[in-house]
Amino acid sequence: MCLNLAKLFRRIFLFFFFLFMKQILPNSTVGVFGSGQLGRMFAIEARKMGYRVHTFSPASDTPTGQVADFETVAEYEDLNQVKRFAQNVDVVTFEFENVPSKTVEAASQFVSVHPRGEVLHIAQNRLREKNFLSQKNFPITPYRHIKTLEDLQTTVQEFGFPSILKTAGFGYDGKGQAKIKSLHDCETAFEQIKGNEAVLEAFVDFEKEVSVVGARDEQGNFAHYGVIENAHANHILDCSFAPAYLSEKIQKEAVEIAHGVLDALEVVGVMTVEFFLTKDEKLLVNELAPRPHNSGHLTIDACATNQFEQQLRAVCGLPFGSTEFYKSAAMANLLGDLWKNGEPNWAKALENQNVKLHLYGKQEARCGRKMGHLTTLAATAESAVEIIKKSRNKLKQK
Ligand SMILES: Nc1ncnc2c1ncn2[C@@H]1O[C@H](COP(=O)(O)OP(=O)(O)O)[C@@H](O)[C@H]1O
Ligand SMILES: [Mg+2]
């Protein structure tokens, strides 16, 4: 009886929910917090579909700003500017997860923000993220909140060597991480954290790293691109390819976990789940990105609907597009290091007519900075990887 009543109320709720659900249609303005390459690729997709894009960040002449219709240059803490921005857009999304909660709250008073602030709050802090994942029984590597040097010294002995100490906030591309190989490393590693909140993780001797880029809309519909395989160099993503070389069982499991995570967080938008696959074929969630992801860049050339268009559709309440792959694909990142001896040899890299170049419009090529990427499609992922690495190497030729 109770159950039936609950079902009835749910139906009534959903009826009204859908009746009043607002679709944000083309010609509306989508606001984006952040102004890097993810926002740029999002803006390109949004403009293709007739939307206007307004980016908000502290920098000017940014990768996103260069292709957006409007660029607000202000600190995230400047709540007057945030208010003005929110009043001038029809919906807000992110390309960068480290936007302060107060900023998101301020914007949410005037306009829908997707994904919601709580999702961002969890995903921008490793400790909160890991607490969430473990409470919901998603598989992760052992971790512990580290408050003192003594905490660290006891816990590394429990986890074994090596272990990895990470700052809880503001880490990306391996920044804010220290590998602890022996008890002697503890002091230096703890000093490097500089009093910031920190997490110790047991080291995962993984077979490979993979990711699932998922999209979820307000009604709970879910779209994904299967499993993408990722190789890192110096903790920075180097190369991704799809489909990943995995058994069907593991592929299915990875997608199910990702789906579970997006549902548990009630994500509206795109979220990427990064995994380790252990040598004994177990999937462990490494981290969550509440936005499109570097590993999903290959969907731009390889899929009927790419991750950025899917983000747009999710936050605007439009149906998802097909995530079908035309072919297997590979993507290679182009880091600032490639500019060390002058402008890379673009013509040489593009001699293969199946290689596509994506550059993000960044003026300064610093070592380790993501400047762009190359993508190619091929009959197999293996041959796509071979082609893309060959093309990237040609960039260094004179
Ligand atoms: N516990 C771990 N065990 C083994 N390798 C790790 C571990 N944590 C991180 N790494 C390596 O470092 C890379 C970056 O770490 P990650 O936690 O994803 O931080 P971010 O991508 O935010 O810099 C991972 O993709 C992986 O290659
Ligand atoms: Mg990562």
mmCIF file of C-alpha atoms and ligand atoms in Angstrom, residues 232 274 286-287 293, ligand 2:
data_model
loop_
_atom_site.group_PDB
_atom_site.id
_atom_site.type_symbol
_atom_site.label_atom_id
_atom_site.label_comp_id
_atom_site.label_asym_id
_atom_site.label_seq_id
_atom_site.Cartn_x
_atom_site.Cartn_y
_atom_site.Cartn_z
ATOM 1 C CA HIS A 232 50.481 8.750 -19.267
ATOM 2 C CA GLU A 274 39.169 7.430 -14.518
ATOM 3 C CA ASN A 286 41.045 6.603 -9.616
ATOM 4 C CA GLU A 287 39.286 9.947 -9.892
ATOM 5 C CA HIS A 293 37.957 14.942 -20.359
HETATM 6 MG MG MG B 2 43.840 11.997 -13.304
#
